[in-house]
XYZ file of C-alpha atoms in Angstrom:
474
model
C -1.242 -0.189 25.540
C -3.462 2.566 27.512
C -4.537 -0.273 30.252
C -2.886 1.616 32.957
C -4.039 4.528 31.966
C -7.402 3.543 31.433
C -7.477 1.939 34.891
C -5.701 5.071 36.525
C -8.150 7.465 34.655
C -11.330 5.698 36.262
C -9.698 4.452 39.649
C -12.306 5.390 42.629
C -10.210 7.999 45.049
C -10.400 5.524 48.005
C -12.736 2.365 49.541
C -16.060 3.364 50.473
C -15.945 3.615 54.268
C -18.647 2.781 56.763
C -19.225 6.592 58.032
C -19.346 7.701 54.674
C -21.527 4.403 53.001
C -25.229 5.689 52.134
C -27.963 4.298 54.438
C -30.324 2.211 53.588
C -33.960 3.125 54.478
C -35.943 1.865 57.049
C -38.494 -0.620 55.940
C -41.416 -1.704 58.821
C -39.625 0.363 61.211
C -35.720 -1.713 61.092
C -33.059 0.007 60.848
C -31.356 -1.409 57.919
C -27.829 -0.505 59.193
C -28.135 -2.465 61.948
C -26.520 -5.993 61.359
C -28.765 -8.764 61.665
C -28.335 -11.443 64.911
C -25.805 -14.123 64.342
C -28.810 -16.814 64.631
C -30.882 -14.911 61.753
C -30.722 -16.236 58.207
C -28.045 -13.640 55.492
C -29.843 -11.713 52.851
C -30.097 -12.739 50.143
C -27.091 -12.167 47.794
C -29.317 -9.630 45.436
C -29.651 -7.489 48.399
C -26.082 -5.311 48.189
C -25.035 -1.891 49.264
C -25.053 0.582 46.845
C -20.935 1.341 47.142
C -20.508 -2.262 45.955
C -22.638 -1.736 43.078
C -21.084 1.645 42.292
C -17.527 -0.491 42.075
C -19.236 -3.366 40.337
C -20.267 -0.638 37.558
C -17.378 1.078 37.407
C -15.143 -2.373 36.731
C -17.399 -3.287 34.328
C -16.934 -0.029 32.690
C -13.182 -0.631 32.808
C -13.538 -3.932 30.868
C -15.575 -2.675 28.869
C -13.522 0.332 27.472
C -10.311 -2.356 27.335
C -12.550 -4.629 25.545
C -13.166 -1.693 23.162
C -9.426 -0.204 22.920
C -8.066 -3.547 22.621
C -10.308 -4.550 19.435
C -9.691 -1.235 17.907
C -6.092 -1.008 18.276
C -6.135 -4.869 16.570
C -7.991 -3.779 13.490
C -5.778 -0.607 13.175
C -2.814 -2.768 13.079
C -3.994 -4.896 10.646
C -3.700 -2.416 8.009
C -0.621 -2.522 6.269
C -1.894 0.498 3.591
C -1.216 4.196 4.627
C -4.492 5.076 3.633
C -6.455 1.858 4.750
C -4.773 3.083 8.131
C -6.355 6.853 7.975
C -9.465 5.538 7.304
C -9.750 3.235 10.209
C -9.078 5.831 12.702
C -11.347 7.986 11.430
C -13.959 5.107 11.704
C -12.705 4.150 15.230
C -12.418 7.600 16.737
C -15.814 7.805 15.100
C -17.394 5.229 17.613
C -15.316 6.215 20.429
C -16.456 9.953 20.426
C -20.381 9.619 19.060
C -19.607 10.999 15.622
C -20.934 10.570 12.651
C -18.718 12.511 10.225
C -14.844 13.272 10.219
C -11.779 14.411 8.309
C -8.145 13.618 9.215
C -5.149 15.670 7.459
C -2.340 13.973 6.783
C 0.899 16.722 7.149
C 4.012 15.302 8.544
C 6.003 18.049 10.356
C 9.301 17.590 8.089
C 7.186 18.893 5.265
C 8.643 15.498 3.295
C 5.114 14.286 2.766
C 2.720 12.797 1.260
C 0.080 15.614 2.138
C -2.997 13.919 2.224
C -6.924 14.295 3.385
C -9.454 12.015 3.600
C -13.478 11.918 4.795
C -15.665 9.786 6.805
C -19.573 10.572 6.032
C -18.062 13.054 3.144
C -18.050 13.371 -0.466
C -15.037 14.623 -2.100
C -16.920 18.123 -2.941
C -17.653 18.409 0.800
C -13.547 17.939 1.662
C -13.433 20.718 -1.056
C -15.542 23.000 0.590
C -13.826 22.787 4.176
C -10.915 23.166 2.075
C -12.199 26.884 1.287
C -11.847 27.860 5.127
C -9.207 30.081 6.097
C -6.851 27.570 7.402
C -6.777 29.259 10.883
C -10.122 29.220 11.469
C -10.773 25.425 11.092
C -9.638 23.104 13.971
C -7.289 20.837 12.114
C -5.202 23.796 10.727
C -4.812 25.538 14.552
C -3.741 22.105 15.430
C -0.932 21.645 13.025
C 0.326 24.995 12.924
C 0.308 25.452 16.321
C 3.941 25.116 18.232
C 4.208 21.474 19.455
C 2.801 20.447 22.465
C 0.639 24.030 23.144
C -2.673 22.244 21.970
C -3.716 18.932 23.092
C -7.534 18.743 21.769
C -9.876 21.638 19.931
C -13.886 21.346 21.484
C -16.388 23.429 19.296
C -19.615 22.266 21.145
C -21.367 24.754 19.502
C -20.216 26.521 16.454
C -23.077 28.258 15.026
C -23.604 29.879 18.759
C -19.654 31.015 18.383
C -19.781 34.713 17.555
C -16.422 34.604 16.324
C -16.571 31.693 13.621
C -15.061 32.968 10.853
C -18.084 33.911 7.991
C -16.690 31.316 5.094
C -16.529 28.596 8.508
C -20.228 29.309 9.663
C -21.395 29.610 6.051
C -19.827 25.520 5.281
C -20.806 24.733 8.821
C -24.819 25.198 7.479
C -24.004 24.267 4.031
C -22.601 20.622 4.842
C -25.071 20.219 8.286
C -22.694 20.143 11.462
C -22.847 21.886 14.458
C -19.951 20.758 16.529
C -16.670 19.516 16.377
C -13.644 17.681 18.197
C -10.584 17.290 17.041
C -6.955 16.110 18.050
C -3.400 16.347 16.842
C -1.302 13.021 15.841
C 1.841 13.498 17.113
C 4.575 10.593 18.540
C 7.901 11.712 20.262
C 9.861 10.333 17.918
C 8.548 12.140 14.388
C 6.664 14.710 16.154
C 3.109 16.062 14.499
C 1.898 13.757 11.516
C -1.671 15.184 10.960
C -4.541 15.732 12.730
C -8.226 14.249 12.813
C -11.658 16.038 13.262
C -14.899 14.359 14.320
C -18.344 16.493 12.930
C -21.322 16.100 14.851
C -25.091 17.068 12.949
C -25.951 18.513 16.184
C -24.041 20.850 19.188
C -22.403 18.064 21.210
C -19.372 17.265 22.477
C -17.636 14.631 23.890
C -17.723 12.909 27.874
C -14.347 12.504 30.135
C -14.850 9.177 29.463
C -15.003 9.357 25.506
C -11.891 11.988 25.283
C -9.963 9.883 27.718
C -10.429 6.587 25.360
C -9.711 8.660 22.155
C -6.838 10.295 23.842
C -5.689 7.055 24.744
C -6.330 5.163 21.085
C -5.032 8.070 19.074
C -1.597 7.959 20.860
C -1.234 4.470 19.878
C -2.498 5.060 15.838
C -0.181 8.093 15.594
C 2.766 5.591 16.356
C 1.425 2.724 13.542
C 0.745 5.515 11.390
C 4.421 7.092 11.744
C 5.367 3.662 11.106
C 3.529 3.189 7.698
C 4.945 6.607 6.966
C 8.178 6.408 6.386
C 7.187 2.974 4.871
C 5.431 4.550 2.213
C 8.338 6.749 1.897
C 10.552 4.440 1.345
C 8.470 2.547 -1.534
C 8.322 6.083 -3.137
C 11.216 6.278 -2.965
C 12.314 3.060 -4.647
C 9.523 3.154 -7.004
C 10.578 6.795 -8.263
C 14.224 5.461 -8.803
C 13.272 2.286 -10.492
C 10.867 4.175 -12.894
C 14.165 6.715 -13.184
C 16.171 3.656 -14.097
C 13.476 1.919 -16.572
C 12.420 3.509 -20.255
C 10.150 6.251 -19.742
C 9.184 5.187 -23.355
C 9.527 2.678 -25.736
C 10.979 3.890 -28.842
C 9.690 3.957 -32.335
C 11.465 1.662 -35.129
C 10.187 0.870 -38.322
C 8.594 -1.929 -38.863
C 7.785 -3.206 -35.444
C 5.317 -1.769 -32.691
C 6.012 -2.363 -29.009
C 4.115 -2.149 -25.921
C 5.437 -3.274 -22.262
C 3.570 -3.749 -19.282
C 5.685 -3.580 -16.022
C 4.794 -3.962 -12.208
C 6.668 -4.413 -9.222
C 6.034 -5.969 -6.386
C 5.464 -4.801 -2.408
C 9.008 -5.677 -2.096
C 10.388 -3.833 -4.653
C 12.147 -6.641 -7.110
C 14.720 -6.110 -9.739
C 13.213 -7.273 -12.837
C 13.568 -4.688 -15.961
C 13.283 -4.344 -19.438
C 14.598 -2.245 -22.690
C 14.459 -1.199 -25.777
C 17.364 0.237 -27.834
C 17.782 1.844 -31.269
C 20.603 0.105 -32.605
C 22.905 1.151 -35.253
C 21.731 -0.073 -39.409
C 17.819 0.334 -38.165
C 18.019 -2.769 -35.844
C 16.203 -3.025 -32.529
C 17.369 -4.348 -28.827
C 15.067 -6.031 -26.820
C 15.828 -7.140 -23.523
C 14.200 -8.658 -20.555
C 15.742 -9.680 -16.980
C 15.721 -9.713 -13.598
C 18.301 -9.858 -10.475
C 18.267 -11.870 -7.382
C 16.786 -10.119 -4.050
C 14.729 -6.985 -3.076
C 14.258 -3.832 -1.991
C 16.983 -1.214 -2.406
C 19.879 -2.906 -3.190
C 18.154 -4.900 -5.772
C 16.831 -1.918 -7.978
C 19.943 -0.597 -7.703
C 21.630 -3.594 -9.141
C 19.303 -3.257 -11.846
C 20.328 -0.013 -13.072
C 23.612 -0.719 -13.114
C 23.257 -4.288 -14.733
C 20.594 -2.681 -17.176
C 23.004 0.375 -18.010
C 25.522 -2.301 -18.796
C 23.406 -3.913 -21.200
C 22.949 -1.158 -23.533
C 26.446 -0.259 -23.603
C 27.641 -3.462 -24.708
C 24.222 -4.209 -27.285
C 25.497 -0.913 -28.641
C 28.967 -2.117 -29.348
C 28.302 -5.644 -30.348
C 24.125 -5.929 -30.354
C 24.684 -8.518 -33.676
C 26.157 -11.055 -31.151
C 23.997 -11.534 -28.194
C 26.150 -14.019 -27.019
C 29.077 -11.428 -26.402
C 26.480 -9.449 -24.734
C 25.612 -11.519 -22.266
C 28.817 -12.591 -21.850
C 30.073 -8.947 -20.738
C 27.696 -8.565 -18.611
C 28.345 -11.899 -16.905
C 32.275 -10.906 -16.412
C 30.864 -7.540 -14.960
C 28.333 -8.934 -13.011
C 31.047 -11.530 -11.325
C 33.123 -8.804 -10.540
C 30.916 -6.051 -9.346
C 28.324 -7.904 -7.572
C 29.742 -11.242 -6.325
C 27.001 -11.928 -4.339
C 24.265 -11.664 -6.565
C 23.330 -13.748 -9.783
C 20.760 -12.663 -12.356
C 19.264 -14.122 -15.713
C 18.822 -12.312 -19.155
C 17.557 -12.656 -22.546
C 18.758 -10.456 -25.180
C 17.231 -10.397 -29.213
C 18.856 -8.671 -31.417
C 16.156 -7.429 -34.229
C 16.098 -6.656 -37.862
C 12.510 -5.386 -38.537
C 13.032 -4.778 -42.317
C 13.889 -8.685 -42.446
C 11.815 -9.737 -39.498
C 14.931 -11.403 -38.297
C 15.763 -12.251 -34.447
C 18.766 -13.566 -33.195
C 18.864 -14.326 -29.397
C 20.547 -16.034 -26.324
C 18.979 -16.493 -23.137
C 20.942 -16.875 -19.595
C 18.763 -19.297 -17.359
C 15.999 -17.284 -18.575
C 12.560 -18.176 -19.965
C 12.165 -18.717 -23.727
C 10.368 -16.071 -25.684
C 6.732 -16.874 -27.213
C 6.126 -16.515 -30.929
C 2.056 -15.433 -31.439
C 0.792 -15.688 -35.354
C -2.053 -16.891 -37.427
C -0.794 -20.032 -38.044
C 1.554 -20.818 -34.613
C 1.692 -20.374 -30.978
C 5.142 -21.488 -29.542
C 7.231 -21.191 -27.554
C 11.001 -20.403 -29.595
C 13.538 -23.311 -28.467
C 16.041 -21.673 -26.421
C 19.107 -24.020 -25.056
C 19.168 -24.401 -21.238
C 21.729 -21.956 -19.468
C 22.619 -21.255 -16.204
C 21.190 -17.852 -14.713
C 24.929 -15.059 -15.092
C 26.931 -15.220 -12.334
C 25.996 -18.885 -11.214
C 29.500 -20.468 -13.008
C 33.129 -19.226 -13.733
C 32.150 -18.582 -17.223
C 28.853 -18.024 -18.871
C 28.634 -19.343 -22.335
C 25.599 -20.731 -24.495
C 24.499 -20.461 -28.135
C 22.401 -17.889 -29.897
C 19.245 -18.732 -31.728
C 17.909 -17.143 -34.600
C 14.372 -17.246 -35.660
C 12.320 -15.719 -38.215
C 9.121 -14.523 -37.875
C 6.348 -14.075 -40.526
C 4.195 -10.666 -41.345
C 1.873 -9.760 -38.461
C 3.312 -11.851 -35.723
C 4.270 -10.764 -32.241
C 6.914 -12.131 -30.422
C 6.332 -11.975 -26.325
C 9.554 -11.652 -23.677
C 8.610 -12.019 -20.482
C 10.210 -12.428 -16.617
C 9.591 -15.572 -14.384
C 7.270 -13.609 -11.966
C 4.597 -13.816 -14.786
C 4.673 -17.811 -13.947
C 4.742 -17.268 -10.254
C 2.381 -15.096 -9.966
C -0.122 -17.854 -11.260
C 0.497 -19.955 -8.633
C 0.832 -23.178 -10.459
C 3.732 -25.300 -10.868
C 6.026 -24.051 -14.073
C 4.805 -26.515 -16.257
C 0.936 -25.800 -15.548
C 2.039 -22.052 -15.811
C 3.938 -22.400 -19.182
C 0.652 -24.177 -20.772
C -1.669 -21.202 -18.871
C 0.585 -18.714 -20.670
C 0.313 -20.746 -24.277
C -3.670 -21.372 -23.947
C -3.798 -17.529 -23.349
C -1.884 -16.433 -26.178
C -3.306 -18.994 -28.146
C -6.562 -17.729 -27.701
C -6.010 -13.727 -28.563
C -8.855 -12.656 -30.647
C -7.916 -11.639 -33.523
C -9.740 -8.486 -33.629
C -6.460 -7.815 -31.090
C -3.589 -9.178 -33.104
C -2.939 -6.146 -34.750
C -2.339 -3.986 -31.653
C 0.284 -5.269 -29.101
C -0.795 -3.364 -26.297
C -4.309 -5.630 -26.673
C -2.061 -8.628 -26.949
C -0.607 -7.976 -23.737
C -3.269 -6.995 -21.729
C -5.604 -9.983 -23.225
C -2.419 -12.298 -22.214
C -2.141 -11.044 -18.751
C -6.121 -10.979 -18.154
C -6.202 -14.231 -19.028
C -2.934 -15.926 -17.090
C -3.588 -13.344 -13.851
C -7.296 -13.224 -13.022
C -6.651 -11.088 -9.916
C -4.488 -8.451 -12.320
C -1.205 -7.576 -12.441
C -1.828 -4.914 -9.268
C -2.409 -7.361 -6.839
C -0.568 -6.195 -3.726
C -0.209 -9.373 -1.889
C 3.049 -10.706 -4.395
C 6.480 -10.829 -3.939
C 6.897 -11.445 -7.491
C 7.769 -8.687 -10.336
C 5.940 -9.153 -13.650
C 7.214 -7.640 -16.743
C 5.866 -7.940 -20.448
C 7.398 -6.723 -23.412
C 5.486 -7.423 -26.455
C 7.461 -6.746 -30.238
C 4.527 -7.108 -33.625
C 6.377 -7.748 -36.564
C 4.921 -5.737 -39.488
C-alpha cells in the first residue's frame, strides 16, 4: 500500500555522474579529485562523496516514511468501530502533517448516512462553534460540496492574513487559537466522497511535499477501511432498527404483576426475543426464546416465529403445550433448516398462578423471601430438532412479592463458565438481591445481571444475545 508511490515520489532523477559530482576541496595543496596511486593505502571508509551521502539520506528517508505508513495503516485497521476509526486518522494525519488540532466530517455522498463530526484537541463547544461558519467558507464544506474530483487538498497557510476569510471564519479562527489549516477529501472509487478531515495549526504553517505526499498516500488507504466500516455500520442499523421493530416497544401493564426486560444483542446480530401479551380473562403471556444463527436471516426468523407465538397464545394461551406445539409444526415447515427453543407461561396475576412448558429451553428462576430456585422444568428437545415436539406443562404457584425470572442461554454464555458453574453464578446472584430491591423488578434485573456479567451486558466482544424478562407477583 503507497510503497511504490512513496518510492516513486522521492526517486533521485538520475545517478550522480562524475562531471556533475561536487568537488572536494583541496587540502595541503592535493587535489582531492585526483585518485590516489594504486600503491597508496584507501581512505578510510568515513571519508565518502557527498552524492553517496545525499542517496544514503534519501533511502533512509524512504524507510523511514514506510516504517511510518506501514505502522499507521496497522493501527487504523485494527479498529473495527466506525468511530474508533475517525478518530485514529485524525490522530495519524495529525503526526504526519505537524498538527496539533483537527476535525473530520463524516458525510457519505449517497446522503444515506450516519452524518457525523468528531475533534482532535477540541471540546464539543469548539466543534459547535466551527459549526457556526457559513459552510462555504470553511475547508471541509468546499471539499464535500465541491463536484468530485475538482479539489484534491485545501492549504490555508495563513488565514488571519486572508483578506477574504469570511468575518464569522476569522472571528472562530481567534476565538479557538488557529492560524492555518490543511485539509483533504475522503473519497474511494468505489463509494465516492465519504467525508473530509481538517488539520488546525496554533500558528501560520503548512505542510512539506514530503508531509502532503505521506498524508495523501495514508488517507487513500483509510478512506477505503472507512468505506468498509460504513456500510458495516449500516448494515447493523439496519438490523438493529428491524429487530427493535419486531420486539415490544413496551411492556404492557396488567394488574397485579410489574415487568421489566432487559434485552441486548450481540455484534452479530442473534435471534433471541421476548414478549408480553394481554391475554383474554386478565391473564398475562410471557415468553422468552431464541433461534439458531445470525445476522439477517436470523432476526428475521424471529419475527416471524415471535408473530407466531402471539397468535396462537391468543387462541389457546391456557395450554402452553399447544402453543409450542404450533409453533413447532410451523417452524418445521417454514424454516426447515433452522431449530429454535422456547418457553412459554401462561399467567393469572389475580391467583398468582403460572402454568408453563419449556422446549430445550432453560428453566425459569423463582426469587422470594423465603426461596431461590430454580422451577423444575422436564427436559425437551429445542422445536424443530424431532418429527414431533411434545412435553408436559408445569404449573407453579408463586407467593405475594415474588418475582419470577425468564431468561435466554446467552445470559450463561456470556459468563464464560461451564453451564453448571453459570447456573449456580445466576442462583448466588439472585439469591443475594437486597431486599431494599425486591420490590422493584427493574432493580432485580439489573442487580442480577451486575452481578453474573461484571463486564455488563454492552460488552461488544460477544456473539451471544442476552435477554431478561423479569414478572413480580403482587
Amino acid at each position: 500500500m503507497g510503497v511504490c508511490d512513496a518510492i516513486e515520489h522521492y526517486a533521485p532523477a538520475g545517478k550522480p555522474s562524475a562531471m556533475n559530482a561536487p568537488h572536494l576541496p583541496k587540502v595541503a595543496g592535493i587535489d582531492s579529485t585526483v585518485p590516489p596511486p594504486a600503491h597508496t593505502v584507501s581512505p578510510a571508509p568515513q571519508a565518502q562523496s557527498a552524492p553517496t551521502a545525499m542517496i544514503q539520506d534519501r533511502l533512509a528517508g524512504w524507510i523511514s516514511d514506510l516504517t511510518t505508513l506501514q505502522e499507521l495503516t496497522e493501527r487504523l485497521a485494527r479498529t473495527a468501530a466506525l468511530d474508533e476509526a475517525l478518530h485514529e486518522l485524525l490522530r495519524a494525519g495529525a503526526a504526519l502533517v505537524g498538527a496539533r488540532r483537527g476535525l473530520l466530517v463524516l458525510e457519505p455522498a449517497d446522503g444515506l448516512g450516519p452524518d457525523t463530526t468528531v475533534g482532535l484537541g477540541l471540546a464539543r463547544a469548539d466543534l459547535g462553534h466551527i459549526e457556526t461558519v457559513p459552510r462555504g467558507a470553511t475547508a471541509f464544506g468546499r471539499l464535500l460540496d465541491a463536484p468530485p474530483g475538482t479539489t484534491t487538498e485545501i492549504v490555508s497557510a495563513d488565514l488571519l492574513a486572508d483578506t477574504g476569510l469570511d468575518p464569522r471564519h476569522r472571528e472562530v479562527a481567534v476565538r479557538l487559537g488557529y492560524g492555518a489549516s490543511y485539509a483533504l477529501p475522503l473519497t474511494t472509487e468505489t463509494v465516492g466522497r465519504i467525508g473530509a478531515a481538517v488539520w488546525l495549526y496554533d500558528e501560520p504553517a503548512e505542510p512539506g511535499e514530503r508531509q502532503r505526499h505521506l498524508i495523501g498516500l495514508y488517507a487513500r488507504h483509510a478512506a477505503e477501511h472507512l468505506a468498509r466500516l460504513l456500510e458495516l455500520d449500516r448494515a447493523r442499523t439496519t438490523e438493529a432498527t428491524l429487530r427493535e421493530e419486531l420486539l415490544p416497544s413496551r411492556l404492557p401493564r396488567v394488574a397485579g404483576v410489574q415487568l421489566a426486560v432487559r434485552h441486548r444483542t450481540s455484534a452479530l446480530g442473534g435471534g433471541d426475543w421476548f414478549d408480553a401479551l394481554p391475554l383474554p380473562d386478565a391473564a398475562l403471556g410471557l415468553a422468552v426464546g431464541s433461534v439458531t444463527g445470525s445476522g439477517p436471516s436470523a432476526v428475521a426468523a424471529m419475527g416471524r416465529l415471535r408473530a407466531s407465538l402471539r397468535a396462537y397464545a391468543v387462541m389457546e394461551g391456557e395450554d402452553p403445550v399447544a402453543v409450542l406445539s404450533d409453533l413447532e409444526l410451523l417452524l418445521r415447515l417454514t424454516e426447515p433448516a433452522r431449530s429454535a427453543t422456547a418457553l412459554f407461561a401462561y399467567c393469572e396475576p389475580a391467583l398468582r398462578k403460572i402454568v408453563l412448558a419449556g422446549a430445550g429451553h432453560s428453566p425459569p428462576l423463582v426469587i422470594g423471601e423465603r426461596r431461590t430456585e430454580f422451577v423444575e422444568t422436564s427436559l425437551s428437545a429445542p422445536l424443530g430438532m424431532l418429527a414431533c415436539w411434545e412435553a408436559p406443562s408445569v404449573e407453579i404457584q408463586t407467593e405475594p412479592g415474588e418475582t419470577v425470572l425468564l431468561y435466554t442461554d446467552g445470559l450463561l454464555h456470556r459468563t464464560g463458565d461451564p453451564m453448571d458453574r453459570a447456573f449456580a453464578r445466576l442462583h448466588a446472584a439472585a439469591a443475594n438481591v437486597p431486599k431494599s430491591m425486591r420490590d422493584d423488578p427493574d432493580a432485580v434485573a439489573d442487580h442480577v445481571l451486575r452481578t453474573v456479567l461484571p463486564e455488563g451486558i454492552d460488552a461488544v466482544d460477544s456473539d451471544e444475545d442476552v435477554v431478561l424478562l423479569a414478572a413480580r407477583f403482587e
